[in-house]
Short mmCIF file of C-alpha atoms in Angstrom, two decimals:
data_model
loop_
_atom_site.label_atom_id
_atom_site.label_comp_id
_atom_site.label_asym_id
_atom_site.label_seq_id
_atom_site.Cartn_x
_atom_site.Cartn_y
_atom_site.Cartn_z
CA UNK A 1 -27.01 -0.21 -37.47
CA UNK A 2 -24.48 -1.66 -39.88
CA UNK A 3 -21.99 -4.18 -38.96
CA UNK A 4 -19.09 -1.91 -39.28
CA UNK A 5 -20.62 0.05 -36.43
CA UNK A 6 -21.85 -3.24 -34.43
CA UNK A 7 -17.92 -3.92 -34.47
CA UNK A 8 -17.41 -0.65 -32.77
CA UNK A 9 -19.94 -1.00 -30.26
CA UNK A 10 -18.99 -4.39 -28.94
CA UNK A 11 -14.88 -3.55 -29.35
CA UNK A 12 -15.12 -0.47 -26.98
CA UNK A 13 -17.77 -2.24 -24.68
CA UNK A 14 -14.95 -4.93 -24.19
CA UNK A 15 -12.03 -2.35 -23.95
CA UNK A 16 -13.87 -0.45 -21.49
CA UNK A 17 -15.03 -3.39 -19.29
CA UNK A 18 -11.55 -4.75 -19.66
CA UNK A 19 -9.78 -1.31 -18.47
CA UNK A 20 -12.59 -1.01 -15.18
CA UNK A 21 -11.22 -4.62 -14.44
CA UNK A 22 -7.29 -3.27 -14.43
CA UNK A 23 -7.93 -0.90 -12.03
CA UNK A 24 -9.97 -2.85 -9.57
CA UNK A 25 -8.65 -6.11 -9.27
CA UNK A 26 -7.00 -7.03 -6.55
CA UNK A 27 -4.78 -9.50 -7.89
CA UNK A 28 -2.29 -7.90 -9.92
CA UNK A 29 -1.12 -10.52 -12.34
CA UNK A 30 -4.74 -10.33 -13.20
CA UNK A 31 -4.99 -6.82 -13.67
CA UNK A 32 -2.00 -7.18 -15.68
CA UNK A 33 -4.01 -9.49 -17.78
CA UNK A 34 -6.98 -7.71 -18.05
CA UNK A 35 -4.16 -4.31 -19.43
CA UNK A 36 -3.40 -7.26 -22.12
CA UNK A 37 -6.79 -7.37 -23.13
CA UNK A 38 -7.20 -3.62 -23.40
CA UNK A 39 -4.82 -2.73 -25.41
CA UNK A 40 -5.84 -5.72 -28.00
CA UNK A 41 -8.58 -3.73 -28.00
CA UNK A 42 -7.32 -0.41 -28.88
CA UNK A 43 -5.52 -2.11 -31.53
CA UNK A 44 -8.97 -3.44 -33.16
CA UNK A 45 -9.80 0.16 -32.86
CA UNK A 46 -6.88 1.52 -35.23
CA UNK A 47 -7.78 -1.28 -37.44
CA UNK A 48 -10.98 0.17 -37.69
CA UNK A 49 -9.96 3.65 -37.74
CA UNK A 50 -7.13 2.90 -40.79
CA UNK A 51 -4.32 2.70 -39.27
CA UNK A 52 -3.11 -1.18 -39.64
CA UNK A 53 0.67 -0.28 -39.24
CA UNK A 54 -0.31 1.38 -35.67
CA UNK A 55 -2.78 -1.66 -34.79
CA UNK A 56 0.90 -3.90 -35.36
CA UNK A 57 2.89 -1.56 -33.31
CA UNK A 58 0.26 -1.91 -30.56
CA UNK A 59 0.24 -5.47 -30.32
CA UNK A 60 3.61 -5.72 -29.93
CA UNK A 61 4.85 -2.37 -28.04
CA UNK A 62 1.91 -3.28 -25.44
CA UNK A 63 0.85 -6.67 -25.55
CA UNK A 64 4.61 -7.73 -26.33
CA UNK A 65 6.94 -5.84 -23.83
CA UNK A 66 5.01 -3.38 -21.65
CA UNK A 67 2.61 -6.07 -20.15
CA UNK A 68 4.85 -8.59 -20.24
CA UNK A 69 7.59 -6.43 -18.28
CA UNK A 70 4.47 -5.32 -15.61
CA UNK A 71 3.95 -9.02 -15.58
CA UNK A 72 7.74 -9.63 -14.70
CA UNK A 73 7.45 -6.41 -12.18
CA UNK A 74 4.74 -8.45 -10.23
CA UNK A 75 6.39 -11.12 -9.99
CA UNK A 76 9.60 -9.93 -8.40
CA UNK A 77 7.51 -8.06 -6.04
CA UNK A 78 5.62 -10.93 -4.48
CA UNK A 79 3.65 -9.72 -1.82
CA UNK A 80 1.40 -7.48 -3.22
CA UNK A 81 0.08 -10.68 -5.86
CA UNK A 82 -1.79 -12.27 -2.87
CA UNK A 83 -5.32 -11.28 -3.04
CA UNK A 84 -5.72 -10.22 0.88
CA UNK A 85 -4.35 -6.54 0.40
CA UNK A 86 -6.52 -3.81 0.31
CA UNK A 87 -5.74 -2.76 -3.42
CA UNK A 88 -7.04 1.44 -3.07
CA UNK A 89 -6.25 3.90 -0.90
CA UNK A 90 -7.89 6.23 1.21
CA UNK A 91 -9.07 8.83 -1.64
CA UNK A 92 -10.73 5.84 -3.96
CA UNK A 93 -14.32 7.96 -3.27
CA UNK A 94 -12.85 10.93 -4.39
CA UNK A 95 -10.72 9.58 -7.32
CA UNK A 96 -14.05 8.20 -8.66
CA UNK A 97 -15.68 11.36 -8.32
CA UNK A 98 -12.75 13.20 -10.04
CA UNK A 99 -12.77 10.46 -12.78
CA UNK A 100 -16.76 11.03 -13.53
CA UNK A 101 -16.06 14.69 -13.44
CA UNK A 102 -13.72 14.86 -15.83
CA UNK A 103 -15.47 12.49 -17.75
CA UNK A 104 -18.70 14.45 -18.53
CA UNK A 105 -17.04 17.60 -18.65
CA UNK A 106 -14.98 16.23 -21.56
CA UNK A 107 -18.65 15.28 -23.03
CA UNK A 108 -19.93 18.81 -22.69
CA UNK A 109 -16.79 20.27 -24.37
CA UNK A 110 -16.70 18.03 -26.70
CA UNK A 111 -20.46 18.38 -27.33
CA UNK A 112 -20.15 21.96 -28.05
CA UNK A 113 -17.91 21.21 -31.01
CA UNK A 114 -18.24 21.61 -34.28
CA UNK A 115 -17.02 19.22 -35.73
CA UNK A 116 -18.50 15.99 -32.83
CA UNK A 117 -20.34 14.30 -35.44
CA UNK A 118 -17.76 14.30 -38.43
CA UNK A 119 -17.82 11.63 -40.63
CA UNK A 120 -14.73 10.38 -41.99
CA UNK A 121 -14.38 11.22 -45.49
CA UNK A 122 -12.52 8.81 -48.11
CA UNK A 123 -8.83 8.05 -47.11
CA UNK A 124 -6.67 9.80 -49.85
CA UNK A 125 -5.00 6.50 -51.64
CA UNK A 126 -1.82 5.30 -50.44
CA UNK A 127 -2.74 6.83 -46.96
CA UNK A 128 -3.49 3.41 -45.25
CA UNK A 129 0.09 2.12 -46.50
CA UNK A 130 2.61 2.27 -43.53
CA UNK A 131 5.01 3.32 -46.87
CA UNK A 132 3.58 7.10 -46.26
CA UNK A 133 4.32 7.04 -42.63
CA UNK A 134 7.46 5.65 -43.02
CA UNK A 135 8.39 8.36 -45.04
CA UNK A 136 6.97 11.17 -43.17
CA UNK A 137 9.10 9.27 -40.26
CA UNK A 138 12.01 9.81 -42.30
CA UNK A 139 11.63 12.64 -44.63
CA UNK A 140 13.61 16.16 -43.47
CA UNK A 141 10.28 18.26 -44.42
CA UNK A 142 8.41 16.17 -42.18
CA UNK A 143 9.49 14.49 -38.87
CA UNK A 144 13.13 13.23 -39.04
CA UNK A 145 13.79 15.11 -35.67
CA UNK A 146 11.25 14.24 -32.80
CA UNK A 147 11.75 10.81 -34.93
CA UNK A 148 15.72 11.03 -33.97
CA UNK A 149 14.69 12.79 -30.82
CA UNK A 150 12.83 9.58 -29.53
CA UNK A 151 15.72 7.26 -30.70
CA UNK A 152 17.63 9.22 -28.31
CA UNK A 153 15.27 8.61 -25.50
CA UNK A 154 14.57 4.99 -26.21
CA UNK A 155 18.48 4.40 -25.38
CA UNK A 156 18.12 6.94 -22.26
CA UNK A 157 15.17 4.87 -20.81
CA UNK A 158 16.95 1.87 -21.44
CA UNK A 159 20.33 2.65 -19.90
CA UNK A 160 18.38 4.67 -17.02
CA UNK A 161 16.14 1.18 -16.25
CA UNK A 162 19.29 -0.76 -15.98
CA UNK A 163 21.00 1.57 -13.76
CA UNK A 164 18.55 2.17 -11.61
CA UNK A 165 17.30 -1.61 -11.32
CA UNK A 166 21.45 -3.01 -10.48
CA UNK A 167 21.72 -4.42 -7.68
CA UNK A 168 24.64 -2.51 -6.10
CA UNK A 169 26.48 -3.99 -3.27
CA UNK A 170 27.66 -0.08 -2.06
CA UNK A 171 23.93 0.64 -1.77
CA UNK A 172 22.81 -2.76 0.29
CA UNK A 173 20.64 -3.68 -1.93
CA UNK B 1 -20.23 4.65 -40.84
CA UNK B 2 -18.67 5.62 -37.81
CA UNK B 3 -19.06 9.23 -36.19
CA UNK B 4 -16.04 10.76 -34.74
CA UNK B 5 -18.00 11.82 -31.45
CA UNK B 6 -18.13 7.81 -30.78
CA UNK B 7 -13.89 7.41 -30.46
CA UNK B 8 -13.77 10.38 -28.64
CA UNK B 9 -16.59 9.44 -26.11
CA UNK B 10 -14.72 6.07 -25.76
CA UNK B 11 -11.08 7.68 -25.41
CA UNK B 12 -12.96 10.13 -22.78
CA UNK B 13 -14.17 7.28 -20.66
CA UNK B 14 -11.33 5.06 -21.47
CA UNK B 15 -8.80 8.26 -20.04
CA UNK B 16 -11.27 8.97 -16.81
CA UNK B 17 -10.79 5.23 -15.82
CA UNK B 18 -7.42 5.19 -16.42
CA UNK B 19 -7.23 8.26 -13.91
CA UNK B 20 -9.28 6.69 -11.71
CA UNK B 21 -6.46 4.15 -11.47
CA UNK B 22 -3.72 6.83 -11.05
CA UNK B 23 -5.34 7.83 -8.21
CA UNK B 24 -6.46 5.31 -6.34
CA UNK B 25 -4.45 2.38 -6.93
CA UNK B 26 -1.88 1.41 -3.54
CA UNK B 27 0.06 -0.45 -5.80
CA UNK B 28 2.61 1.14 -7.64
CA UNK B 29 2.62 -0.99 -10.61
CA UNK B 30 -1.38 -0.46 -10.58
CA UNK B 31 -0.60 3.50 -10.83
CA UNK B 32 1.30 2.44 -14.18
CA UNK B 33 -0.69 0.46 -15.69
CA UNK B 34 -3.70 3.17 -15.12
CA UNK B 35 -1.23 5.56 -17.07
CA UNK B 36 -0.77 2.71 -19.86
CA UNK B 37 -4.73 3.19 -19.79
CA UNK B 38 -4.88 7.39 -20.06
CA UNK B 39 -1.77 7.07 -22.91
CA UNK B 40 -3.83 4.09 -25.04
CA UNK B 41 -7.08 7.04 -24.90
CA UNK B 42 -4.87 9.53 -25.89
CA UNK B 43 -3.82 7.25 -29.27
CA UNK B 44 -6.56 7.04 -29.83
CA UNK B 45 -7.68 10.40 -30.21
CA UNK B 46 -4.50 11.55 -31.99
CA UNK B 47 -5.49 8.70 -34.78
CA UNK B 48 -9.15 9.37 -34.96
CA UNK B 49 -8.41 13.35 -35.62
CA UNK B 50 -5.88 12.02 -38.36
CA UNK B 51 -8.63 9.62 -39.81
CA UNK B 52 -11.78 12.07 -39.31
CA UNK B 53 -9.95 15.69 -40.04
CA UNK B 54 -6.88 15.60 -42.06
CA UNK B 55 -5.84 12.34 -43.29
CA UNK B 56 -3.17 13.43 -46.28
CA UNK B 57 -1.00 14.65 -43.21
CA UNK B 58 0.48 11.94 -41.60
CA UNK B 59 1.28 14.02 -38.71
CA UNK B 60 -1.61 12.50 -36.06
CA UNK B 61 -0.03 8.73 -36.75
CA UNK B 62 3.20 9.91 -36.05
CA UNK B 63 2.11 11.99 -32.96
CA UNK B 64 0.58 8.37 -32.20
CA UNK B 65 3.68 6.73 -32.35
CA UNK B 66 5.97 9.29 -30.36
CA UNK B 67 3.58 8.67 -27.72
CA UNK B 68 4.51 4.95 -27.93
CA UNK B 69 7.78 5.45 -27.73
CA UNK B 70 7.01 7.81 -24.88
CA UNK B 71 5.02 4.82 -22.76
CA UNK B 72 7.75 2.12 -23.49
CA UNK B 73 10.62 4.53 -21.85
CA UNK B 74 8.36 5.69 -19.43
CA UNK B 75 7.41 2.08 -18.23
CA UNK B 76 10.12 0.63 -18.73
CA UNK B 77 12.35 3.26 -16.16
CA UNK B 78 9.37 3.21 -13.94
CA UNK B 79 8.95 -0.62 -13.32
CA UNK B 80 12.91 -0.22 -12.94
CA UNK B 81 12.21 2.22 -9.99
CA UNK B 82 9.64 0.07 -8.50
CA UNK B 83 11.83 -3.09 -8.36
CA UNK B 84 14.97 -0.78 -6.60
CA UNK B 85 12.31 0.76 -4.57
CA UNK B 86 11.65 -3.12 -3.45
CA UNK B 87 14.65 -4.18 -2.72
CA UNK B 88 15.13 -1.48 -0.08
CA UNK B 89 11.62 -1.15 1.56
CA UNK B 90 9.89 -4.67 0.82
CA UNK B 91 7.10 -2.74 0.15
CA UNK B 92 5.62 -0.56 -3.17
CA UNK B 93 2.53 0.40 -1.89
CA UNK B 94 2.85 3.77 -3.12
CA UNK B 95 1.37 6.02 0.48
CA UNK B 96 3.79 3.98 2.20
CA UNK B 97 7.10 5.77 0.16
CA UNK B 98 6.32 9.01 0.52
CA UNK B 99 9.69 9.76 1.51
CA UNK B 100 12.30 10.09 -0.69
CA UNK B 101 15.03 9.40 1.54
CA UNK B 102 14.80 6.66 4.10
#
């Protein structure tokens, strides 16, 4: 077992253990906390797998704003921090079943596939460099428009969030 | 070195919990943050076929990063519904809003 692979083993075990604790807690600001730890590491993950630039964007597109703004989300919706709630519903049995379900069916799939066991070959050079994505990000025979495209949505999301969270007096809220 | 069948058995379990948190979370802001959890498994996929089958396209890191852009947006307008959804009801336990109209 080399260390590369000890790395992996003891990232995902953490991610994994991490992610069971965000959606069992019952205080949210700690599940909240727990989402912080996940993502960190998913980002050790794309280190591993190559992708540094990605590993940067997932520190601070998750870790940065969205737990921060679930954090905020908590917090202006006080009751439901207090630990005395019941935190599932009636279909938690079921969920879980679903959730193991789908689970080893995706192994079986998967396991039926050619390719399970690839091994990653050498990374063509300059590959790693976020230089080549930013290119492909920007280049018109490559991705200029779903690139443009989510621009566009960005700004949607943003005004949408701000007009749906006013407080309007017509509205009594 | 690394096989590809251990991301994808991690993105597979990391994708069932976060569905397991769709599901059965009463909180609505729990039901987001499991779909944080399901979009983070499918990143991780996209990058790991990038890294494993074709890495001289760049296409699976920029799938990757739509998908980021996608979960911001998405989070961002839904926390935005949950607060309004507050103010009216004093409540975002999600069975308890099954109307749309009070």
């Amino acid at each position: 077992m080399s260390p590369i692979q000890l790395t992996f083993l003891a990232v995902a075990a953490f991610s994994l253990v991490s992610a069971l604790m965000v959606v069992t807690r019952p205080n949210m600001v700690h599940a909240a906390l727990y989402l912080v730890v996940a993502s960190f590491g998913v980002a050790a993950l794309f280190v591993l797998l190559g992708a540094p630039y990605l590993a940067v964007i997932q520190v601070v597109v998750y870790i940065g704003a969205i737990a921060i703004l679930m954090i905020i989300a908590i917090m202006l919706t006080r009751r439901i921090a207090s630990e005395d709630l019941v935190v599932v519903n009636a279909q938690a049995g079921w969920a879980a079943v679903l959730a193991a379900i789908l689970f080893f069916s995706l192994l079986i799939i998967l396991g039926g596939w050619d390719s399970f066991g690839a091994l990653a070959g050498e990374l063509p050079p300059g590959s790693v460099d976020p230089a080549a994505l930013g290119e492909a990000l920007v280049s018109p025979q490559a991705f200029v428009i779903p690139f443009e495209v989510a621009s566009v949505l960005l700004l949607a999301a943003l005004i949408g969030a701000i007009v749906i969270a006013w407080r309007s007096s017509r509205a009594g809220g | 070195m690394i096989p590809l069948s251990w991301y994808l058995i991690f993105a597979a379990a990391l994708f069932s919990i976060g569905l397991y948190g769709v599901f059965a979370r009463k909180n609505a802001v729990g039901i987001l943050m499991g779909i944080e959890l399901m979009l983070n498994a499918i990143n991780i996929n996209l990058v790991a076929f990038w890294r494993y089958l074709n890495p001289t396209d760049m296409a699976g890191q920029v799938f990757a990063l739509m998908v980021f852009a996608v979960s911001a947006s998405e989070v961002a307008v839904g926390l935005a519904l949950v607060i309004s959804i507050y103010r009216r009801r004093k409540t975002i336990a999600a069975d308890e809003v099954h109307e749309l109209k009070w």
